[in-house]
mmCIF file of C-alpha atoms and ligand atoms in Angstrom:
data_model
loop_
_atom_site.group_PDB
_atom_site.id
_atom_site.type_symbol
_atom_site.label_atom_id
_atom_site.label_comp_id
_atom_site.label_asym_id
_atom_site.label_seq_id
_atom_site.Cartn_x
_atom_site.Cartn_y
_atom_site.Cartn_z
ATOM 1 C CA MET A 1 25.443 -3.648 3.955
ATOM 2 C CA LYS A 2 26.345 -1.197 6.716
ATOM 3 C CA ALA A 3 23.864 -0.713 9.559
ATOM 4 C CA ALA A 4 23.816 0.809 13.043
ATOM 5 C CA VAL A 5 23.121 -2.134 15.356
ATOM 6 C CA TYR A 6 22.513 -2.196 19.107
ATOM 7 C CA THR A 7 22.565 -5.450 21.035
ATOM 8 C CA ARG A 8 22.024 -4.081 24.545
ATOM 9 C CA HIS A 9 20.184 -1.167 26.115
ATOM 10 C CA GLY A 10 22.311 1.752 27.225
ATOM 11 C CA PRO A 11 24.052 4.995 26.237
ATOM 12 C CA PRO A 12 24.579 6.082 22.602
ATOM 13 C CA GLU A 13 27.831 4.109 22.412
ATOM 14 C CA VAL A 14 25.910 0.798 22.430
ATOM 15 C CA VAL A 15 25.001 1.623 18.823
ATOM 16 C CA ARG A 16 27.758 0.286 16.539
ATOM 17 C CA VAL A 17 28.057 0.549 12.785
ATOM 18 C CA THR A 18 28.711 -2.907 11.428
ATOM 19 C CA GLU A 19 28.197 -5.177 8.386
ATOM 20 C CA VAL A 20 24.912 -7.130 8.285
ATOM 21 C CA PRO A 21 23.292 -9.129 5.459
ATOM 22 C CA LYS A 22 21.568 -6.985 2.840
ATOM 23 C CA PRO A 23 17.811 -7.712 2.926
ATOM 24 C CA VAL A 24 16.227 -9.521 -0.018
ATOM 25 C CA PRO A 25 12.692 -8.406 -0.954
ATOM 26 C CA LYS A 26 9.913 -10.999 -0.726
ATOM 27 C CA ASP A 27 7.418 -11.217 -3.604
ATOM 28 C CA ASN A 28 5.291 -8.368 -2.200
ATOM 29 C CA GLU A 29 8.178 -6.208 -0.988
ATOM 30 C CA VAL A 30 10.160 -3.207 -2.179
ATOM 31 C CA LEU A 31 13.917 -2.891 -1.511
ATOM 32 C CA VAL A 32 14.919 0.728 -0.870
ATOM 33 C CA ARG A 33 18.473 2.061 -0.847
ATOM 34 C CA ILE A 34 18.220 4.545 2.008
ATOM 35 C CA HIS A 35 19.438 8.065 1.370
ATOM 36 C CA ALA A 36 18.513 9.640 4.732
ATOM 37 C CA ALA A 37 16.883 8.615 8.006
ATOM 38 C CA THR A 38 16.166 10.573 11.159
ATOM 39 C CA VAL A 39 17.418 9.955 14.660
ATOM 40 C CA CYS A 40 14.423 10.842 16.815
ATOM 41 C CA ALA A 41 12.934 10.439 20.287
ATOM 42 C CA ALA A 42 11.687 6.942 19.430
ATOM 43 C CA ASP A 43 15.273 5.859 18.712
ATOM 44 C CA TRP A 44 16.849 7.002 21.978
ATOM 45 C CA ARG A 45 13.885 5.751 23.985
ATOM 46 C CA MET A 46 14.218 2.291 22.388
ATOM 47 C CA ARG A 47 17.986 2.297 22.891
ATOM 48 C CA LYS A 48 17.694 3.191 26.581
ATOM 49 C CA ALA A 49 14.481 1.215 27.144
ATOM 50 C CA GLU A 50 12.947 4.368 28.577
ATOM 51 C CA PRO A 51 10.176 3.993 29.594
ATOM 52 C CA SER A 52 10.967 0.487 30.775
ATOM 53 C CA LEU A 53 7.649 -0.731 29.315
ATOM 54 C CA ILE A 54 9.586 -0.770 26.006
ATOM 55 C CA ARG A 55 11.238 -3.964 27.233
ATOM 56 C CA LEU A 56 7.871 -5.721 26.917
ATOM 57 C CA MET A 57 7.836 -4.756 23.250
ATOM 58 C CA ASN A 58 11.443 -5.350 22.243
ATOM 59 C CA GLY A 59 12.970 -7.846 24.649
ATOM 60 C CA LEU A 60 13.101 -7.924 28.451
ATOM 61 C CA LEU A 61 16.859 -8.202 28.929
ATOM 62 C CA ARG A 62 18.226 -6.978 25.610
ATOM 63 C CA PRO A 63 16.844 -5.795 22.255
ATOM 64 C CA ALA A 64 15.425 -8.889 20.598
ATOM 65 C CA LYS A 65 13.177 -7.885 17.704
ATOM 66 C CA ALA A 66 14.420 -4.498 16.486
ATOM 67 C CA ARG A 67 18.227 -4.283 16.648
ATOM 68 C CA ILE A 68 18.534 -1.682 13.921
ATOM 69 C CA LEU A 69 16.773 1.548 14.909
ATOM 70 C CA GLY A 70 15.423 4.249 12.577
ATOM 71 C CA ILE A 71 11.683 4.836 12.170
ATOM 72 C CA GLU A 72 11.523 7.045 9.045
ATOM 73 C CA PHE A 73 13.576 7.340 5.877
ATOM 74 C CA SER A 74 13.826 8.473 2.301
ATOM 75 C CA GLY A 75 15.630 6.712 -0.522
ATOM 76 C CA ILE A 76 15.580 5.197 -3.978
ATOM 77 C CA VAL A 77 13.884 1.933 -4.900
ATOM 78 C CA GLU A 78 16.615 -0.561 -5.806
ATOM 79 C CA SER A 79 14.467 -3.550 -6.787
ATOM 80 C CA VAL A 80 10.993 -4.991 -6.213
ATOM 81 C CA GLY A 81 9.528 -8.447 -5.527
ATOM 82 C CA SER A 82 7.848 -10.416 -8.322
ATOM 83 C CA ALA A 83 4.291 -9.521 -7.203
ATOM 84 C CA VAL A 84 4.898 -5.765 -6.861
ATOM 85 C CA THR A 85 3.112 -3.731 -9.514
ATOM 86 C CA ALA A 86 2.740 -0.142 -8.268
ATOM 87 C CA VAL A 87 6.394 0.679 -7.543
ATOM 88 C CA SER A 88 9.424 0.343 -9.783
ATOM 89 C CA ALA A 89 13.183 0.575 -9.445
ATOM 90 C CA GLY A 90 14.573 4.103 -9.498
ATOM 91 C CA ALA A 91 11.579 5.764 -7.789
ATOM 92 C CA GLU A 92 12.403 8.306 -5.063
ATOM 93 C CA VAL A 93 10.332 7.380 -2.011
ATOM 94 C CA PHE A 94 9.803 8.149 1.657
ATOM 95 C CA GLY A 95 8.350 5.834 4.264
ATOM 96 C CA THR A 96 8.289 4.300 7.711
ATOM 97 C CA PRO A 97 8.634 0.726 8.941
ATOM 98 C CA GLY A 98 6.723 1.821 12.090
ATOM 99 C CA PHE A 99 7.738 0.102 15.299
ATOM 100 C CA GLN A 100 9.655 -2.549 13.392
ATOM 101 C CA PHE A 101 12.324 0.163 12.893
ATOM 102 C CA GLY A 102 15.334 -0.671 10.669
ATOM 103 C CA ALA A 103 16.039 2.584 8.790
ATOM 104 C CA HIS A 104 19.551 3.156 10.211
ATOM 105 C CA ALA A 105 20.954 0.981 7.460
ATOM 106 C CA GLU A 106 21.908 1.186 3.819
ATOM 107 C CA TYR A 107 18.865 -0.829 2.715
ATOM 108 C CA ILE A 108 15.395 -1.654 3.987
ATOM 109 C CA CYS A 109 12.501 -3.795 2.689
ATOM 110 C CA LEU A 110 8.883 -2.693 3.058
ATOM 111 C CA PRO A 111 5.699 -4.312 1.754
ATOM 112 C CA GLU A 112 4.332 -2.614 -1.352
ATOM 113 C CA ASP A 113 1.188 -1.670 0.596
ATOM 114 C CA GLY A 114 3.175 -0.387 3.600
ATOM 115 C CA VAL A 115 3.696 3.275 4.468
ATOM 116 C CA LEU A 116 5.788 3.993 1.383
ATOM 117 C CA ALA A 117 5.065 6.634 -1.262
ATOM 118 C CA PRO A 118 6.795 8.787 -3.868
ATOM 119 C CA LYS A 119 8.555 11.651 -2.118
ATOM 120 C CA PRO A 120 6.894 15.095 -2.273
ATOM 121 C CA ALA A 121 7.816 16.619 -5.631
ATOM 122 C CA ASN A 122 9.138 19.923 -4.329
ATOM 123 C CA MET A 123 11.085 18.592 -1.348
ATOM 124 C CA PRO A 124 14.729 17.443 -1.449
ATOM 125 C CA LEU A 125 15.113 13.704 -0.849
ATOM 126 C CA GLU A 126 16.987 14.201 2.440
ATOM 127 C CA GLU A 127 14.189 16.371 3.887
ATOM 128 C CA ALA A 128 11.538 13.825 2.937
ATOM 129 C CA ALA A 129 13.078 11.491 5.542
ATOM 130 C CA ALA A 130 11.878 13.840 8.289
ATOM 131 C CA VAL A 131 8.132 14.021 7.705
ATOM 132 C CA LEU A 132 6.391 10.967 9.080
ATOM 133 C CA PHE A 133 7.371 10.584 12.761
ATOM 134 C CA GLY A 134 6.527 14.155 13.744
ATOM 135 C CA GLY A 135 3.870 14.578 11.060
ATOM 136 C CA PHE A 136 1.904 11.448 11.976
ATOM 137 C CA THR A 137 2.097 12.252 15.686
ATOM 138 C CA ALA A 138 0.896 15.835 15.287
ATOM 139 C CA LEU A 139 -1.872 14.845 12.868
ATOM 140 C CA HIS A 140 -3.061 11.945 15.036
ATOM 141 C CA PHE A 141 -3.423 14.006 18.204
ATOM 142 C CA LEU A 142 -4.824 17.168 16.570
ATOM 143 C CA ARG A 143 -7.535 15.083 14.912
ATOM 144 C CA LYS A 144 -8.229 13.159 18.106
ATOM 145 C CA ALA A 145 -8.702 16.499 19.868
ATOM 146 C CA ASN A 146 -11.190 17.450 17.157
ATOM 147 C CA ILE A 147 -9.322 20.560 16.029
ATOM 148 C CA GLN A 148 -11.615 23.203 14.515
ATOM 149 C CA ALA A 149 -11.108 26.435 12.594
ATOM 150 C CA GLY A 150 -11.174 29.509 14.820
ATOM 151 C CA GLN A 151 -9.901 27.732 17.926
ATOM 152 C CA ASN A 152 -7.117 29.055 20.135
ATOM 153 C CA VAL A 153 -4.501 26.313 20.271
ATOM 154 C CA LEU A 154 -1.327 26.333 22.350
ATOM 155 C CA ILE A 155 1.540 24.109 21.206
ATOM 156 C CA TYR A 156 4.068 23.529 24.009
ATOM 157 C CA GLY A 157 7.413 22.257 22.680
ATOM 158 C CA ALA A 158 6.764 23.935 19.326
ATOM 159 C CA SER A 159 10.297 23.577 17.954
ATOM 160 C CA GLY A 160 10.805 19.795 18.213
ATOM 161 C CA SER A 161 9.967 17.032 15.715
ATOM 162 C CA VAL A 162 6.333 16.890 16.771
ATOM 163 C CA GLY A 163 6.024 20.592 17.534
ATOM 164 C CA VAL A 164 7.099 21.927 14.133
ATOM 165 C CA PHE A 165 4.357 19.853 12.485
ATOM 166 C CA ALA A 166 1.765 20.549 15.194
ATOM 167 C CA VAL A 167 2.175 24.313 14.685
ATOM 168 C CA GLN A 168 1.837 24.086 10.899
ATOM 169 C CA LEU A 169 -1.029 21.567 10.923
ATOM 170 C CA ALA A 170 -3.006 23.461 13.581
ATOM 171 C CA LYS A 171 -2.615 26.605 11.450
ATOM 172 C CA TYR A 172 -3.665 24.649 8.345
ATOM 173 C CA PHE A 173 -6.822 23.487 10.170
ATOM 174 C CA GLY A 174 -7.646 27.138 10.810
ATOM 175 C CA ALA A 175 -6.622 27.533 14.447
ATOM 176 C CA ARG A 176 -4.906 30.576 15.934
ATOM 177 C CA VAL A 177 -1.650 29.102 17.210
ATOM 178 C CA THR A 178 0.466 30.107 20.188
ATOM 179 C CA GLY A 179 3.830 28.357 20.237
ATOM 180 C CA VAL A 180 5.908 27.855 23.374
ATOM 181 C CA CYS A 181 9.649 27.223 23.017
ATOM 182 C CA SER A 182 13.019 28.549 24.160
ATOM 183 C CA ALA A 183 14.209 32.043 23.195
ATOM 184 C CA SER A 184 16.484 30.790 20.414
ATOM 185 C CA ASN A 185 13.555 29.152 18.600
ATOM 186 C CA LEU A 186 10.989 31.962 18.767
ATOM 187 C CA GLU A 187 11.659 33.162 15.206
ATOM 188 C CA LEU A 188 11.559 29.617 13.811
ATOM 189 C CA VAL A 189 8.172 28.917 15.428
ATOM 190 C CA ARG A 190 6.796 32.250 14.215
ATOM 191 C CA SER A 191 7.974 31.394 10.685
ATOM 192 C CA LEU A 192 6.004 28.130 10.862
ATOM 193 C CA GLY A 193 2.786 30.080 11.313
ATOM 194 C CA ALA A 194 2.345 30.746 15.033
ATOM 195 C CA ALA A 195 0.451 33.992 15.624
ATOM 196 C CA GLU A 196 2.104 34.348 19.022
ATOM 197 C CA VAL A 197 5.276 32.862 20.495
ATOM 198 C CA LEU A 198 6.210 32.541 24.162
ATOM 199 C CA ASP A 199 9.599 31.876 25.713
ATOM 200 C CA TYR A 200 9.025 29.162 28.321
ATOM 201 C CA ALA A 201 11.880 30.439 30.482
ATOM 202 C CA ARG A 202 10.397 33.945 30.801
ATOM 203 C CA GLN A 203 6.647 33.738 30.145
ATOM 204 C CA ASP A 204 3.896 31.720 31.813
ATOM 205 C CA PHE A 205 1.322 30.692 29.198
ATOM 206 C CA SER A 206 -1.347 30.265 31.896
ATOM 207 C CA SER A 207 -1.132 33.858 33.157
ATOM 208 C CA ALA A 208 -3.918 35.032 30.823
ATOM 209 C CA GLY A 209 -6.342 32.511 32.362
ATOM 210 C CA PRO A 210 -8.591 30.045 30.498
ATOM 211 C CA VAL A 211 -8.189 31.272 26.905
ATOM 212 C CA TYR A 212 -7.213 28.119 24.968
ATOM 213 C CA ASP A 213 -9.471 25.502 23.375
ATOM 214 C CA MET A 214 -6.528 23.098 23.277
ATOM 215 C CA VAL A 215 -3.198 22.770 25.045
ATOM 216 C CA PHE A 216 -1.061 20.385 23.003
ATOM 217 C CA ASP A 217 2.015 19.402 25.009
ATOM 218 C CA ALA A 218 4.611 18.008 22.614
ATOM 219 C CA ALA A 219 7.422 18.291 25.152
ATOM 220 C CA GLY A 220 6.079 16.877 28.413
ATOM 221 C CA TYR A 221 6.813 20.011 30.430
ATOM 222 C CA SER A 222 3.579 22.043 30.254
ATOM 223 C CA GLY A 223 2.430 20.870 33.706
ATOM 224 C CA PHE A 224 -1.007 19.430 34.443
ATOM 225 C CA SER A 225 -2.386 22.173 36.734
ATOM 226 C CA ARG A 226 -0.921 25.003 34.686
ATOM 227 C CA SER A 227 -2.375 23.552 31.471
ATOM 228 C CA LEU A 228 -5.834 23.211 32.999
ATOM 229 C CA ARG A 229 -5.636 26.838 34.220
ATOM 230 C CA ALA A 230 -5.010 27.930 30.621
ATOM 231 C CA LEU A 231 -7.835 25.825 29.126
ATOM 232 C CA LYS A 232 -11.433 26.893 28.566
ATOM 233 C CA ARG A 233 -13.861 24.589 30.378
ATOM 234 C CA GLY A 234 -14.267 21.374 28.389
ATOM 235 C CA GLY A 235 -11.159 22.087 26.285
ATOM 236 C CA TYR A 236 -8.616 19.482 25.235
ATOM 237 C CA TYR A 237 -5.328 18.819 27.008
ATOM 238 C CA VAL A 238 -3.196 16.588 24.786
ATOM 239 C CA THR A 239 -0.124 15.034 26.395
ATOM 240 C CA VAL A 240 2.143 13.719 23.667
ATOM 241 C CA GLY A 241 5.494 13.824 25.442
ATOM 242 C CA GLY A 242 6.499 12.974 28.985
ATOM 243 C CA SER A 243 9.006 10.942 30.910
ATOM 244 C CA GLY A 244 7.023 7.721 30.480
ATOM 245 C CA ARG A 245 7.999 6.662 34.022
ATOM 246 C CA ILE A 246 5.468 4.277 35.523
ATOM 247 C CA LEU A 247 4.600 6.469 38.538
ATOM 248 C CA ALA A 248 4.159 9.540 36.323
ATOM 249 C CA LEU A 249 1.996 7.484 33.952
ATOM 250 C CA LEU A 250 -0.204 6.221 36.785
ATOM 251 C CA ALA A 251 -0.569 9.706 38.275
ATOM 252 C CA GLY A 252 -1.444 11.027 34.803
ATOM 253 C CA ILE A 253 -4.086 8.336 34.285
ATOM 254 C CA LEU A 254 -5.748 9.111 37.636
ATOM 255 C CA ARG A 255 -5.702 12.900 37.140
ATOM 256 C CA SER A 256 -6.972 12.520 33.569
ATOM 257 C CA ALA A 257 -9.822 10.223 34.635
ATOM 258 C CA TRP A 258 -10.885 12.691 37.333
ATOM 259 C CA THR A 259 -10.633 15.698 35.009
ATOM 260 C CA ASN A 260 -12.559 13.940 32.246
ATOM 261 C CA ALA A 261 -15.254 12.763 34.680
ATOM 262 C CA THR A 262 -15.826 16.241 36.109
ATOM 263 C CA GLY A 263 -16.036 17.803 32.625
ATOM 264 C CA VAL A 264 -13.308 20.353 33.436
ATOM 265 C CA ALA A 265 -11.305 19.261 30.382
ATOM 266 C CA LYS A 266 -10.788 16.317 28.069
ATOM 267 C CA VAL A 267 -7.323 14.916 28.744
ATOM 268 C CA PHE A 268 -5.605 12.218 26.751
ATOM 269 C CA GLY A 269 -2.280 10.875 25.561
ATOM 270 C CA GLY A 270 -1.301 7.462 24.259
ATOM 271 C CA VAL A 271 0.687 6.327 21.260
ATOM 272 C CA ALA A 272 0.241 7.989 17.863
ATOM 273 C CA ALA A 273 -0.483 6.012 14.726
ATOM 274 C CA GLY A 274 -0.372 6.819 11.038
ATOM 275 C CA ASN A 275 -1.100 5.032 7.767
ATOM 276 C CA ARG A 276 -0.636 5.402 4.006
ATOM 277 C CA GLU A 277 -3.687 7.686 3.797
ATOM 278 C CA ASP A 278 -2.168 10.017 6.397
ATOM 279 C CA GLN A 279 1.151 9.896 4.534
ATOM 280 C CA LEU A 280 -0.545 10.986 1.312
ATOM 281 C CA PHE A 281 -2.395 13.731 3.195
ATOM 282 C CA LEU A 282 0.922 15.140 4.497
ATOM 283 C CA LYS A 283 2.542 14.745 1.080
ATOM 284 C CA GLY A 284 -0.351 16.689 -0.475
ATOM 285 C CA LEU A 285 0.182 19.562 1.966
ATOM 286 C CA ILE A 286 3.915 19.597 1.208
ATOM 287 C CA ASP A 287 3.242 19.549 -2.535
ATOM 288 C CA ALA A 288 0.849 22.485 -2.042
ATOM 289 C CA GLY A 289 3.505 24.445 -0.141
ATOM 290 C CA GLN A 290 1.516 24.330 3.119
ATOM 291 C CA LEU A 291 3.853 22.138 5.137
ATOM 292 C CA ARG A 292 7.608 21.928 5.442
ATOM 293 C CA THR A 293 10.128 20.175 7.579
ATOM 294 C CA VAL A 294 13.023 21.624 9.546
ATOM 295 C CA ILE A 295 16.459 19.998 9.493
ATOM 296 C CA ASP A 296 18.759 20.899 12.370
ATOM 297 C CA ARG A 297 21.864 18.691 11.922
ATOM 298 C CA ARG A 298 23.134 16.075 9.481
ATOM 299 C CA TYR A 299 25.507 13.228 10.414
ATOM 300 C CA PRO A 300 27.137 10.419 8.431
ATOM 301 C CA LEU A 301 26.129 6.909 9.567
ATOM 302 C CA GLU A 302 29.539 6.380 11.181
ATOM 303 C CA ARG A 303 28.808 9.235 13.629
ATOM 304 C CA ILE A 304 25.348 8.026 14.629
ATOM 305 C CA ALA A 305 26.288 7.798 18.331
ATOM 306 C CA GLU A 306 26.918 11.581 18.309
ATOM 307 C CA ALA A 307 23.513 12.077 16.755
ATOM 308 C CA HIS A 308 21.943 9.980 19.550
ATOM 309 C CA HIS A 309 23.670 12.156 22.168
ATOM 310 C CA TYR A 310 22.411 15.363 20.573
ATOM 311 C CA VAL A 311 18.837 14.127 20.100
ATOM 312 C CA GLU A 312 18.566 12.678 23.597
ATOM 313 C CA ALA A 313 19.531 16.050 25.085
ATOM 314 C CA GLY A 314 16.032 17.156 24.000
ATOM 315 C CA HIS A 315 16.760 20.523 22.367
ATOM 316 C CA LYS A 316 17.031 19.872 18.652
ATOM 317 C CA ARG A 317 15.245 22.193 16.239
ATOM 318 C CA GLY A 318 12.979 19.987 14.163
ATOM 319 C CA HIS A 319 14.953 16.999 12.998
ATOM 320 C CA VAL A 320 18.362 15.356 12.950
ATOM 321 C CA ILE A 321 19.173 13.188 9.968
ATOM 322 C CA ILE A 322 21.692 10.520 9.103
ATOM 323 C CA LEU A 323 22.946 10.663 5.521
ATOM 324 C CA MET A 324 23.945 7.184 4.350
ATOM 325 C CA ASP A 325 26.179 8.312 1.494
ATOM 326 C CA GLN A 326 27.980 11.090 3.346
ATOM 327 C CA PRO A 327 31.585 10.152 4.130
ATOM 328 C CA ALA A 328 32.614 10.388 7.798
ATOM 329 C CA THR A 329 34.779 13.470 8.393
HETATM 330 N N1 NAP B 1 2.818 9.690 22.224
HETATM 331 C C1 NAP B 1 3.425 9.464 21.069
HETATM 332 O O1 NAP B 1 2.959 8.675 20.239
HETATM 333 C C2 NAP B 1 4.684 10.204 20.774
HETATM 334 C C3 NAP B 1 5.134 10.314 19.445
HETATM 335 C C4 NAP B 1 6.262 11.071 19.204
HETATM 336 C C5 NAP B 1 6.966 11.643 20.250
HETATM 337 N N2 NAP B 1 6.529 11.454 21.527
HETATM 338 C C6 NAP B 1 7.236 12.070 22.656
HETATM 339 O O2 NAP B 1 7.010 13.467 22.540
HETATM 340 C C7 NAP B 1 8.146 14.158 23.057
HETATM 341 C C8 NAP B 1 8.638 15.134 22.018
HETATM 342 O O3 NAP B 1 9.092 14.436 20.883
HETATM 343 P P1 NAP B 1 9.908 15.203 19.777
HETATM 344 O O4 NAP B 1 10.320 14.177 18.805
HETATM 345 O O5 NAP B 1 9.181 16.390 19.311
HETATM 346 O O6 NAP B 1 11.197 15.664 20.640
HETATM 347 P P2 NAP B 1 12.303 16.734 20.285
HETATM 348 O O7 NAP B 1 12.365 16.928 18.818
HETATM 349 O O8 NAP B 1 13.515 16.328 21.024
HETATM 350 O O9 NAP B 1 11.742 18.094 20.907
HETATM 351 C C9 NAP B 1 11.702 18.302 22.278
HETATM 352 C C10 NAP B 1 11.043 19.642 22.552
HETATM 353 O O10 NAP B 1 10.993 19.843 23.964
HETATM 354 C C11 NAP B 1 11.355 21.188 24.249
HETATM 355 N N3 NAP B 1 11.916 21.247 25.592
HETATM 356 C C12 NAP B 1 13.041 20.650 26.050
HETATM 357 N N4 NAP B 1 13.222 20.939 27.355
HETATM 358 C C13 NAP B 1 12.187 21.760 27.710
HETATM 359 C C14 NAP B 1 11.810 22.371 28.924
HETATM 360 N N5 NAP B 1 12.528 22.225 30.055
HETATM 361 N N6 NAP B 1 10.684 23.112 28.930
HETATM 362 C C15 NAP B 1 9.952 23.264 27.808
HETATM 363 N N7 NAP B 1 10.246 22.693 26.627
HETATM 364 C C16 NAP B 1 11.361 21.942 26.583
HETATM 365 C C17 NAP B 1 12.374 21.554 23.195
HETATM 366 O O11 NAP B 1 12.382 22.956 22.987
HETATM 367 P P3 NAP B 1 13.703 23.850 23.174
HETATM 368 O O12 NAP B 1 14.798 23.199 22.400
HETATM 369 O O13 NAP B 1 13.278 25.167 22.615
HETATM 370 O O14 NAP B 1 14.000 23.851 24.651
HETATM 371 C C18 NAP B 1 11.807 20.815 21.967
HETATM 372 O O15 NAP B 1 10.877 21.624 21.305
HETATM 373 C C19 NAP B 1 9.168 13.089 23.453
HETATM 374 O O16 NAP B 1 9.017 12.828 24.827
HETATM 375 C C20 NAP B 1 8.720 11.882 22.644
HETATM 376 O O17 NAP B 1 9.127 10.677 23.245
HETATM 377 C C21 NAP B 1 5.406 10.758 21.801
#
């Protein structure tokens, strides 16, 4: 099968489309022919080993475990292992291999009880590829920050993969949402349910003083002091994005510990997680018409390096997808 493989860390061009053996499902596994997969922040960070702590996870000198990137996909079940009972060939599914990656390929195997489910009924198969990375991250951190109906929640970086879901989910949980993004994305963020939208180049979200119950930074640019100025005392400051550089991480840990200890705000970040239950929760919202995804660009697999360039630049609207069956033009 064709797959996008990288054998060293570096720029997008280290990712090469090549032939690799087609996976064979074990007894408990499902073989999916991938229709679409996203290229997202996790992919370029793994490729570049940025932050460098990624090397501890995937090989110190070169990628050792995951050599095919791609953390979320949609596709059609091709065949199943002998012990699989709940899934059958022909089903349209969406899923994630998590940090094992592997979705930038024509086929992938997942365990039957992995994060794999029938795609949302009213969503095209290609869009279903772009639900879990941003959706899990937004859901994880909103829940961890104990989101409540009636709260004032600011989503910084409201137009990216995480942001588009954070805006919609915060609204679903009953919050009044302010979205911060660039001028070209104001209408998009408003259409996702934000009551107010701010252009980060022209408006300072902290100028109104401590009015927010939560500042959810999905971009890594909200600024620690500015975010605390905008938060009510004891509010939540959620730092999802960020450079990941060791010094910045250490400074963040110290400032967070101090802020948490003094009761000024509750600050946290970390790595998001999601499971099958969360997947079905998101699918239910999509089926009910309460959640959608946003596709910015589509690329054929052969042009995946271009997709990496675009995504790494950090200004996509929602998601970028790779279509496996689309011929290169
Ligand atoms: N902790 C976790 O578990 C976790 C999980 C997922 C993602 N992340 C991290 O979260 C971050 C966002 O991920 P993503 O997938 O949503 O990325 P993305 O889709 O590339 O979105 C990036 C967002 O940042 C905004 N942005 C770019 N430059 C900006 C600036 N100078 N000032 C303000 N906003 C700016 C962009 O808005 P405009 O285009 O409007 O400028 C866009 O909304 C990344 O750093 C990613 O690594 C962490």
